[in-house]
Amino acid sequence: MLTHASRLEHEDKYLLPAARSQTALGLLRRGLREDSDYPRGRVHSVYFDTPDWKHLEEKSAGNRHKTKLRVRWYGQIGSSRPSGGCFVEVKVRLGSARSKLRLPAAPEAAILAGAPLADPVFGDLKALLGELGIPASGTLRPVFEVVYDRYRFVDPINRDRISLDTNILISRTNSLVCYGRTGVPLNKAVVEVKGPGGRLPRILERDRRLNLRRSSFSKYEACYMAAIKHAQCT
C-alpha cells in the first residue's frame, strides 16, 4: 500500500550561497510558521542508476521529463544516527511540475545506514520499484548517498510549503560503481517552494544579501558533478 501517492504538484527551486543559509534560516523563522509535523531533520537519499547513468543524463541533457529513483530515510540534524523506517521513492518531474510516489521498505533505517552500498540489502529493494511502475531492471544499482539538513516551513498567506536544504554532500559511494570525494558540502544551499503560489516568500525575496536565483537545481546532479564526475566510475 502506498504511504504517499502524489498528484502533479508545482515546485520551484532557488539557489543561494551556502554561506548565506543561516541568514535565510533566520528570516524564514521570523516570517513563516515552522512545519508542525516535521520542522527539521537530516535527510539521507541513496540514488539508483544504470551503468550508463540514464537518470543522471535526463537532467544533464535538459529533458523536461526526469525520473529519480532512491531509497530515503531520516535522522536528526547533527547526528549520524537514523530514526524510524525507510522508503523507496520514485520522483517524476515534468518541467516545473513533479510527483512523488513512495513505499515503505522492510529494512530499518539503521540497517541501511550501516551497510555498504554494495550490500545485497540495497539490491533487494529494487523489487519494490515495480510496485511504483518502474521495472526492477537488473542493471539498476545504488550509486551514492546524498545527505543534507532540511528545515520546513509553511507560508501562512498562500499555504505553500517552503524548505531550506543546507550542508548538501555525498556521504559515501558504492565502491563497485564509483569513487569520489565524500563528506565535503556543496557551496550552495537551496530553497524549495511547493504549492500553488510557486514564489519565494517575500521576506526572502526582499533581502538582496541572499543572492537568490531561480534554478532547476538537482542535488543528484550537483553532487555528481562536484564529487564523482572526474573520479573513476564503472
PDB file of C-alpha atoms in Angstrom:
ATOM      1  CA  MET A   1       0.000   0.000   0.000  1.00  0.00           C
ATOM      2  CA  LEU A   2       1.340   3.454  -0.907  1.00  0.00           C
ATOM      3  CA  THR A   3       2.038   5.744   2.009  1.00  0.00           C
ATOM      4  CA  HIS A   4       2.075   8.708  -0.308  1.00  0.00           C
ATOM      5  CA  ALA A   5       0.800   8.857  -3.875  1.00  0.00           C
ATOM      6  CA  SER A   6       1.374  12.361  -5.117  1.00  0.00           C
ATOM      7  CA  ARG A   7      -0.543  14.087  -7.871  1.00  0.00           C
ATOM      8  CA  LEU A   8       1.342  16.560 -10.041  1.00  0.00           C
ATOM      9  CA  GLU A   9       2.426  19.468  -7.875  1.00  0.00           C
ATOM     10  CA  HIS A  10       4.139  22.724  -8.757  1.00  0.00           C
ATOM     11  CA  GLU A  11       7.679  23.039  -7.410  1.00  0.00           C
ATOM     12  CA  ASP A  12      10.210  25.854  -7.806  1.00  0.00           C
ATOM     13  CA  LYS A  13      13.791  25.960  -6.574  1.00  0.00           C
ATOM     14  CA  TYR A  14      16.016  28.896  -5.693  1.00  0.00           C
ATOM     15  CA  LEU A  15      19.755  28.693  -5.110  1.00  0.00           C
ATOM     16  CA  LEU A  16      21.769  30.746  -2.668  1.00  0.00           C
ATOM     17  CA  PRO A  17      25.377  30.605  -1.462  1.00  0.00           C
ATOM     18  CA  ALA A  18      25.795  28.118   1.369  1.00  0.00           C
ATOM     19  CA  ALA A  19      27.439  30.872   3.408  1.00  0.00           C
ATOM     20  CA  ARG A  20      24.090  32.733   3.393  1.00  0.00           C
ATOM     21  CA  SER A  21      21.974  29.792   4.522  1.00  0.00           C
ATOM     22  CA  GLN A  22      21.903  30.788   8.194  1.00  0.00           C
ATOM     23  CA  THR A  23      20.723  34.268   7.234  1.00  0.00           C
ATOM     24  CA  ALA A  24      17.943  32.710   5.156  1.00  0.00           C
ATOM     25  CA  LEU A  25      17.022  30.370   8.006  1.00  0.00           C
ATOM     26  CA  GLY A  26      16.702  33.276  10.426  1.00  0.00           C
ATOM     27  CA  LEU A  27      14.412  35.135   8.029  1.00  0.00           C
ATOM     28  CA  LEU A  28      12.223  32.076   7.461  1.00  0.00           C
ATOM     29  CA  ARG A  29      11.857  31.528  11.195  1.00  0.00           C
ATOM     30  CA  ARG A  30      10.869  35.152  11.632  1.00  0.00           C
ATOM     31  CA  GLY A  31       8.370  35.371   8.776  1.00  0.00           C
ATOM     32  CA  LEU A  32       6.853  31.895   8.361  1.00  0.00           C
ATOM     33  CA  ARG A  33       5.467  29.121  10.516  1.00  0.00           C
ATOM     34  CA  GLU A  34       7.567  26.011  11.102  1.00  0.00           C
ATOM     35  CA  ASP A  35       6.021  22.791   9.817  1.00  0.00           C
ATOM     36  CA  SER A  36       4.102  21.330  12.740  1.00  0.00           C
ATOM     37  CA  ASP A  37       4.928  17.695  11.950  1.00  0.00           C
ATOM     38  CA  TYR A  38       8.498  17.763  10.627  1.00  0.00           C
ATOM     39  CA  PRO A  39      10.120  21.136  11.291  1.00  0.00           C
ATOM     40  CA  ARG A  40      13.694  19.966  10.707  1.00  0.00           C
ATOM     41  CA  GLY A  41      15.768  16.856  10.126  1.00  0.00           C
ATOM     42  CA  ARG A  42      18.654  15.170   8.358  1.00  0.00           C
ATOM     43  CA  VAL A  43      17.667  13.579   5.033  1.00  0.00           C
ATOM     44  CA  HIS A  44      19.507  10.534   3.630  1.00  0.00           C
ATOM     45  CA  SER A  45      18.942   9.552  -0.026  1.00  0.00           C
ATOM     46  CA  VAL A  46      20.631   6.617  -1.769  1.00  0.00           C
ATOM     47  CA  TYR A  47      20.223   7.082  -5.524  1.00  0.00           C
ATOM     48  CA  PHE A  48      19.909   4.236  -8.024  1.00  0.00           C
ATOM     49  CA  ASP A  49      21.014   4.465 -11.637  1.00  0.00           C
ATOM     50  CA  THR A  50      22.050   2.331 -14.605  1.00  0.00           C
ATOM     51  CA  PRO A  51      25.642   1.691 -15.787  1.00  0.00           C
ATOM     52  CA  ASP A  52      25.219   4.427 -18.418  1.00  0.00           C
ATOM     53  CA  TRP A  53      23.798   6.847 -15.811  1.00  0.00           C
ATOM     54  CA  LYS A  54      20.445   7.075 -17.603  1.00  0.00           C
ATOM     55  CA  HIS A  55      18.632   9.061 -14.916  1.00  0.00           C
ATOM     56  CA  LEU A  56      21.526  11.463 -14.429  1.00  0.00           C
ATOM     57  CA  GLU A  57      21.674  12.061 -18.181  1.00  0.00           C
ATOM     58  CA  GLU A  58      17.986  13.016 -18.254  1.00  0.00           C
ATOM     59  CA  LYS A  59      18.913  16.058 -16.205  1.00  0.00           C
ATOM     60  CA  SER A  60      22.216  16.800 -17.957  1.00  0.00           C
ATOM     61  CA  ALA A  61      20.550  16.652 -21.389  1.00  0.00           C
ATOM     62  CA  GLY A  62      17.898  19.141 -20.312  1.00  0.00           C
ATOM     63  CA  ASN A  63      14.992  16.717 -20.726  1.00  0.00           C
ATOM     64  CA  ARG A  64      11.663  18.059 -19.484  1.00  0.00           C
ATOM     65  CA  HIS A  65      10.765  14.579 -18.224  1.00  0.00           C
ATOM     66  CA  LYS A  66      13.092  13.333 -15.481  1.00  0.00           C
ATOM     67  CA  THR A  67      12.905  10.346 -13.142  1.00  0.00           C
ATOM     68  CA  LYS A  68      14.862   9.794  -9.937  1.00  0.00           C
ATOM     69  CA  LEU A  69      14.970   6.505  -8.053  1.00  0.00           C
ATOM     70  CA  ARG A  70      16.102   6.448  -4.456  1.00  0.00           C
ATOM     71  CA  VAL A  71      15.854   4.948  -1.000  1.00  0.00           C
ATOM     72  CA  ARG A  72      15.295   7.545   1.706  1.00  0.00           C
ATOM     73  CA  TRP A  73      15.387   7.699   5.484  1.00  0.00           C
ATOM     74  CA  TYR A  74      15.641  10.427   8.109  1.00  0.00           C
ATOM     75  CA  GLY A  75      17.549  11.416  11.215  1.00  0.00           C
ATOM     76  CA  GLN A  76      18.248  14.350  13.488  1.00  0.00           C
ATOM     77  CA  ILE A  77      20.386  17.303  12.455  1.00  0.00           C
ATOM     78  CA  GLY A  78      23.842  16.960  13.971  1.00  0.00           C
ATOM     79  CA  SER A  79      23.568  13.190  14.374  1.00  0.00           C
ATOM     80  CA  SER A  80      24.520  10.342  12.062  1.00  0.00           C
ATOM     81  CA  ARG A  81      22.070   8.034  13.843  1.00  0.00           C
ATOM     82  CA  PRO A  82      18.929   7.386  11.746  1.00  0.00           C
ATOM     83  CA  SER A  83      15.447   7.053  13.176  1.00  0.00           C
ATOM     84  CA  GLY A  84      12.444   5.023  12.039  1.00  0.00           C
ATOM     85  CA  GLY A  85      11.992   3.161   8.795  1.00  0.00           C
ATOM     86  CA  CYS A  86      12.975   3.799   5.212  1.00  0.00           C
ATOM     87  CA  PHE A  87      11.141   4.316   1.936  1.00  0.00           C
ATOM     88  CA  VAL A  88      11.639   3.513  -1.725  1.00  0.00           C
ATOM     89  CA  GLU A  89      10.771   6.583  -3.785  1.00  0.00           C
ATOM     90  CA  VAL A  90      10.199   7.442  -7.426  1.00  0.00           C
ATOM     91  CA  LYS A  91      10.216  11.152  -8.212  1.00  0.00           C
ATOM     92  CA  VAL A  92       8.985  12.195 -11.648  1.00  0.00           C
ATOM     93  CA  ARG A  93       9.421  15.742 -12.875  1.00  0.00           C
ATOM     94  CA  LEU A  94       7.800  17.310 -15.946  1.00  0.00           C
ATOM     95  CA  GLY A  95       9.006  20.876 -16.307  1.00  0.00           C
ATOM     96  CA  SER A  96       8.195  22.628 -13.027  1.00  0.00           C
ATOM     97  CA  ALA A  97       5.591  20.018 -12.032  1.00  0.00           C
ATOM     98  CA  ARG A  98       6.533  16.962 -10.053  1.00  0.00           C
ATOM     99  CA  SER A  99       5.007  13.896  -8.474  1.00  0.00           C
ATOM    100  CA  LYS A 100       6.478  11.563  -5.900  1.00  0.00           C
ATOM    101  CA  LEU A 101       5.479   8.002  -5.049  1.00  0.00           C
ATOM    102  CA  ARG A 102       6.858   6.129  -2.080  1.00  0.00           C
ATOM    103  CA  LEU A 103       6.556   2.733  -0.467  1.00  0.00           C
ATOM    104  CA  PRO A 104       7.759   1.695   2.982  1.00  0.00           C
ATOM    105  CA  ALA A 105      10.626  -0.780   2.830  1.00  0.00           C
ATOM    106  CA  ALA A 106      11.280  -3.629   5.232  1.00  0.00           C
ATOM    107  CA  PRO A 107      14.805  -2.848   6.489  1.00  0.00           C
ATOM    108  CA  GLU A 108      15.116  -0.456   9.387  1.00  0.00           C
ATOM    109  CA  ALA A 109      16.993   2.711   8.524  1.00  0.00           C
ATOM    110  CA  ALA A 110      19.757   1.736  10.951  1.00  0.00           C
ATOM    111  CA  ILE A 111      20.473  -1.383   8.871  1.00  0.00           C
ATOM    112  CA  LEU A 112      20.798   0.590   5.642  1.00  0.00           C
ATOM    113  CA  ALA A 113      22.872   3.296   7.307  1.00  0.00           C
ATOM    114  CA  GLY A 114      25.364   0.693   8.492  1.00  0.00           C
ATOM    115  CA  ALA A 115      25.545  -1.398   5.317  1.00  0.00           C
ATOM    116  CA  PRO A 116      27.903  -0.689   2.388  1.00  0.00           C
ATOM    117  CA  LEU A 117      26.066   0.446  -0.722  1.00  0.00           C
ATOM    118  CA  ALA A 118      27.270  -2.705  -2.475  1.00  0.00           C
ATOM    119  CA  ASP A 119      25.460  -4.833   0.122  1.00  0.00           C
ATOM    120  CA  PRO A 120      22.656  -7.060  -1.286  1.00  0.00           C
ATOM    121  CA  VAL A 121      20.188  -5.400   1.101  1.00  0.00           C
ATOM    122  CA  PHE A 122      20.074  -2.420  -1.288  1.00  0.00           C
ATOM    123  CA  GLY A 123      19.659  -4.644  -4.329  1.00  0.00           C
ATOM    124  CA  ASP A 124      16.720  -6.359  -2.668  1.00  0.00           C
ATOM    125  CA  LEU A 125      14.891  -3.023  -2.509  1.00  0.00           C
ATOM    126  CA  LYS A 126      14.736  -2.801  -6.299  1.00  0.00           C
ATOM    127  CA  ALA A 127      11.794  -5.203  -6.359  1.00  0.00           C
ATOM    128  CA  LEU A 128       9.624  -2.503  -4.771  1.00  0.00           C
ATOM    129  CA  LEU A 129      10.180  -0.243  -7.771  1.00  0.00           C
ATOM    130  CA  GLY A 130       7.906  -2.494  -9.824  1.00  0.00           C
ATOM    131  CA  GLU A 131       5.049  -1.620  -7.486  1.00  0.00           C
ATOM    132  CA  LEU A 132       5.706   2.037  -8.293  1.00  0.00           C
ATOM    133  CA  GLY A 133       5.622   1.477 -12.042  1.00  0.00           C
ATOM    134  CA  ILE A 134       9.386   1.183 -12.620  1.00  0.00           C
ATOM    135  CA  PRO A 135      10.678  -2.148 -13.994  1.00  0.00           C
ATOM    136  CA  ALA A 136      13.101  -3.681 -11.495  1.00  0.00           C
ATOM    137  CA  SER A 137      15.902  -3.814 -14.049  1.00  0.00           C
ATOM    138  CA  GLY A 138      18.932  -5.887 -13.170  1.00  0.00           C
ATOM    139  CA  THR A 139      21.135  -3.021 -14.321  1.00  0.00           C
ATOM    140  CA  LEU A 140      19.913  -0.630 -11.638  1.00  0.00           C
ATOM    141  CA  ARG A 141      22.324  -0.297  -8.734  1.00  0.00           C
ATOM    142  CA  PRO A 142      22.837   2.121  -5.844  1.00  0.00           C
ATOM    143  CA  VAL A 143      25.495   4.664  -6.813  1.00  0.00           C
ATOM    144  CA  PHE A 144      25.943   7.100  -3.920  1.00  0.00           C
ATOM    145  CA  GLU A 145      24.265   8.583  -0.852  1.00  0.00           C
ATOM    146  CA  VAL A 146      23.394  12.269  -0.584  1.00  0.00           C
ATOM    147  CA  VAL A 147      22.650  13.779   2.827  1.00  0.00           C
ATOM    148  CA  TYR A 148      21.553  17.260   3.845  1.00  0.00           C
ATOM    149  CA  ASP A 149      19.833  19.248   6.585  1.00  0.00           C
ATOM    150  CA  ARG A 150      16.257  20.263   5.797  1.00  0.00           C
ATOM    151  CA  TYR A 151      14.206  22.968   7.537  1.00  0.00           C
ATOM    152  CA  ARG A 152      10.485  23.013   6.687  1.00  0.00           C
ATOM    153  CA  PHE A 153       8.036  25.905   6.862  1.00  0.00           C
ATOM    154  CA  VAL A 154       4.510  26.826   5.777  1.00  0.00           C
ATOM    155  CA  ASP A 155       3.638  30.189   4.254  1.00  0.00           C
ATOM    156  CA  PRO A 156       0.588  31.353   6.254  1.00  0.00           C
ATOM    157  CA  ILE A 157      -0.651  33.503   3.349  1.00  0.00           C
ATOM    158  CA  ASN A 158      -0.857  31.046   0.439  1.00  0.00           C
ATOM    159  CA  ARG A 159      -0.167  27.750   2.271  1.00  0.00           C
ATOM    160  CA  ASP A 160       2.886  26.972   0.142  1.00  0.00           C
ATOM    161  CA  ARG A 161       5.349  24.593   1.755  1.00  0.00           C
ATOM    162  CA  ILE A 162       8.864  26.006   1.949  1.00  0.00           C
ATOM    163  CA  SER A 163      12.028  24.076   2.703  1.00  0.00           C
ATOM    164  CA  LEU A 164      15.635  25.185   3.113  1.00  0.00           C
ATOM    165  CA  ASP A 165      18.235  22.499   2.377  1.00  0.00           C
ATOM    166  CA  THR A 166      21.792  23.060   3.606  1.00  0.00           C
ATOM    167  CA  ASN A 167      25.016  21.090   4.170  1.00  0.00           C
ATOM    168  CA  ILE A 168      24.374  19.081   0.990  1.00  0.00           C
ATOM    169  CA  LEU A 169      27.034  16.428   0.391  1.00  0.00           C
ATOM    170  CA  ILE A 170      27.849  12.911  -0.739  1.00  0.00           C
ATOM    171  CA  SER A 171      28.440  10.850   2.381  1.00  0.00           C
ATOM    172  CA  ARG A 172      29.530   7.620   0.641  1.00  0.00           C
ATOM    173  CA  THR A 173      29.688   5.865  -2.715  1.00  0.00           C
ATOM    174  CA  ASN A 174      29.166   2.326  -3.965  1.00  0.00           C
ATOM    175  CA  SER A 175      32.740   1.059  -4.219  1.00  0.00           C
ATOM    176  CA  LEU A 176      31.742  -1.316  -7.031  1.00  0.00           C
ATOM    177  CA  VAL A 177      30.482   1.604  -9.128  1.00  0.00           C
ATOM    178  CA  CYS A 178      32.494   4.754  -8.474  1.00  0.00           C
ATOM    179  CA  TYR A 179      34.858   6.614  -6.216  1.00  0.00           C
ATOM    180  CA  GLY A 180      34.732  10.277  -5.364  1.00  0.00           C
ATOM    181  CA  ARG A 181      35.222  12.971  -2.780  1.00  0.00           C
ATOM    182  CA  THR A 182      32.893  12.444   0.170  1.00  0.00           C
ATOM    183  CA  GLY A 183      31.991  14.494   3.219  1.00  0.00           C
ATOM    184  CA  VAL A 184      32.537  17.905   1.589  1.00  0.00           C
ATOM    185  CA  PRO A 185      29.401  20.097   1.435  1.00  0.00           C
ATOM    186  CA  LEU A 186      28.426  21.889  -1.756  1.00  0.00           C
ATOM    187  CA  ASN A 187      28.933  25.647  -1.791  1.00  0.00           C
ATOM    188  CA  LYS A 188      25.207  26.027  -2.467  1.00  0.00           C
ATOM    189  CA  ALA A 189      22.003  25.775  -0.458  1.00  0.00           C
ATOM    190  CA  VAL A 190      18.527  25.561  -1.970  1.00  0.00           C
ATOM    191  CA  VAL A 191      15.074  26.872  -1.108  1.00  0.00           C
ATOM    192  CA  GLU A 192      12.238  24.730  -2.474  1.00  0.00           C
ATOM    193  CA  VAL A 193       8.710  26.096  -2.840  1.00  0.00           C
ATOM    194  CA  LYS A 194       5.910  23.564  -3.284  1.00  0.00           C
ATOM    195  CA  GLY A 195       2.318  24.592  -3.862  1.00  0.00           C
ATOM    196  CA  PRO A 196       0.059  26.773  -5.989  1.00  0.00           C
ATOM    197  CA  GLY A 197       1.793  30.044  -5.107  1.00  0.00           C
ATOM    198  CA  GLY A 198       5.115  28.965  -6.552  1.00  0.00           C
ATOM    199  CA  ARG A 199       7.077  32.023  -5.482  1.00  0.00           C
ATOM    200  CA  LEU A 200       9.577  32.919  -2.828  1.00  0.00           C
ATOM    201  CA  PRO A 201       8.249  34.217   0.471  1.00  0.00           C
ATOM    202  CA  ARG A 202       8.508  37.999   0.434  1.00  0.00           C
ATOM    203  CA  ILE A 203      10.779  38.013   3.448  1.00  0.00           C
ATOM    204  CA  LEU A 204      13.399  36.203   1.333  1.00  0.00           C
ATOM    205  CA  GLU A 205      12.601  37.945  -1.939  1.00  0.00           C
ATOM    206  CA  ARG A 206      13.287  41.374  -0.451  1.00  0.00           C
ATOM    207  CA  ASP A 207      16.701  40.522   1.001  1.00  0.00           C
ATOM    208  CA  ARG A 208      19.389  41.133  -1.619  1.00  0.00           C
ATOM    209  CA  ARG A 209      22.096  39.711   0.650  1.00  0.00           C
ATOM    210  CA  LEU A 210      20.891  36.194  -0.114  1.00  0.00           C
ATOM    211  CA  ASN A 211      21.661  36.451  -3.836  1.00  0.00           C
ATOM    212  CA  LEU A 212      18.796  34.047  -4.563  1.00  0.00           C
ATOM    213  CA  ARG A 213      18.248  32.895  -8.129  1.00  0.00           C
ATOM    214  CA  ARG A 214      15.689  30.569  -9.618  1.00  0.00           C
ATOM    215  CA  SER A 215      17.184  27.290 -10.799  1.00  0.00           C
ATOM    216  CA  SER A 216      16.380  23.773 -11.997  1.00  0.00           C
ATOM    217  CA  PHE A 217      18.890  22.553  -9.396  1.00  0.00           C
ATOM    218  CA  SER A 218      19.212  18.816  -8.773  1.00  0.00           C
ATOM    219  CA  LYS A 219      21.066  17.563  -5.697  1.00  0.00           C
ATOM    220  CA  TYR A 220      21.770  14.307  -7.515  1.00  0.00           C
ATOM    221  CA  GLU A 221      23.399  16.050 -10.478  1.00  0.00           C
ATOM    222  CA  ALA A 222      25.180  18.713  -8.413  1.00  0.00           C
ATOM    223  CA  CYS A 223      26.756  16.160  -6.086  1.00  0.00           C
ATOM    224  CA  TYR A 224      27.810  14.013  -9.030  1.00  0.00           C
ATOM    225  CA  MET A 225      29.427  16.995 -10.759  1.00  0.00           C
ATOM    226  CA  ALA A 226      31.213  18.105  -7.585  1.00  0.00           C
ATOM    227  CA  ALA A 227      32.418  14.771  -6.280  1.00  0.00           C
ATOM    228  CA  ILE A 228      32.148  11.995  -8.863  1.00  0.00           C
ATOM    229  CA  LYS A 229      32.477  13.280 -12.438  1.00  0.00           C
ATOM    230  CA  HIS A 230      36.273  13.314 -12.619  1.00  0.00           C
ATOM    231  CA  ALA A 231      36.732  10.239 -10.428  1.00  0.00           C
ATOM    232  CA  GLN A 232      36.776   6.630 -11.550  1.00  0.00           C
ATOM    233  CA  CYS A 233      33.364   5.161 -12.394  1.00  0.00           C
ATOM    234  CA  THR A 234      32.311   1.822 -13.836  1.00  0.00           C
TER     235      THR A 234
END
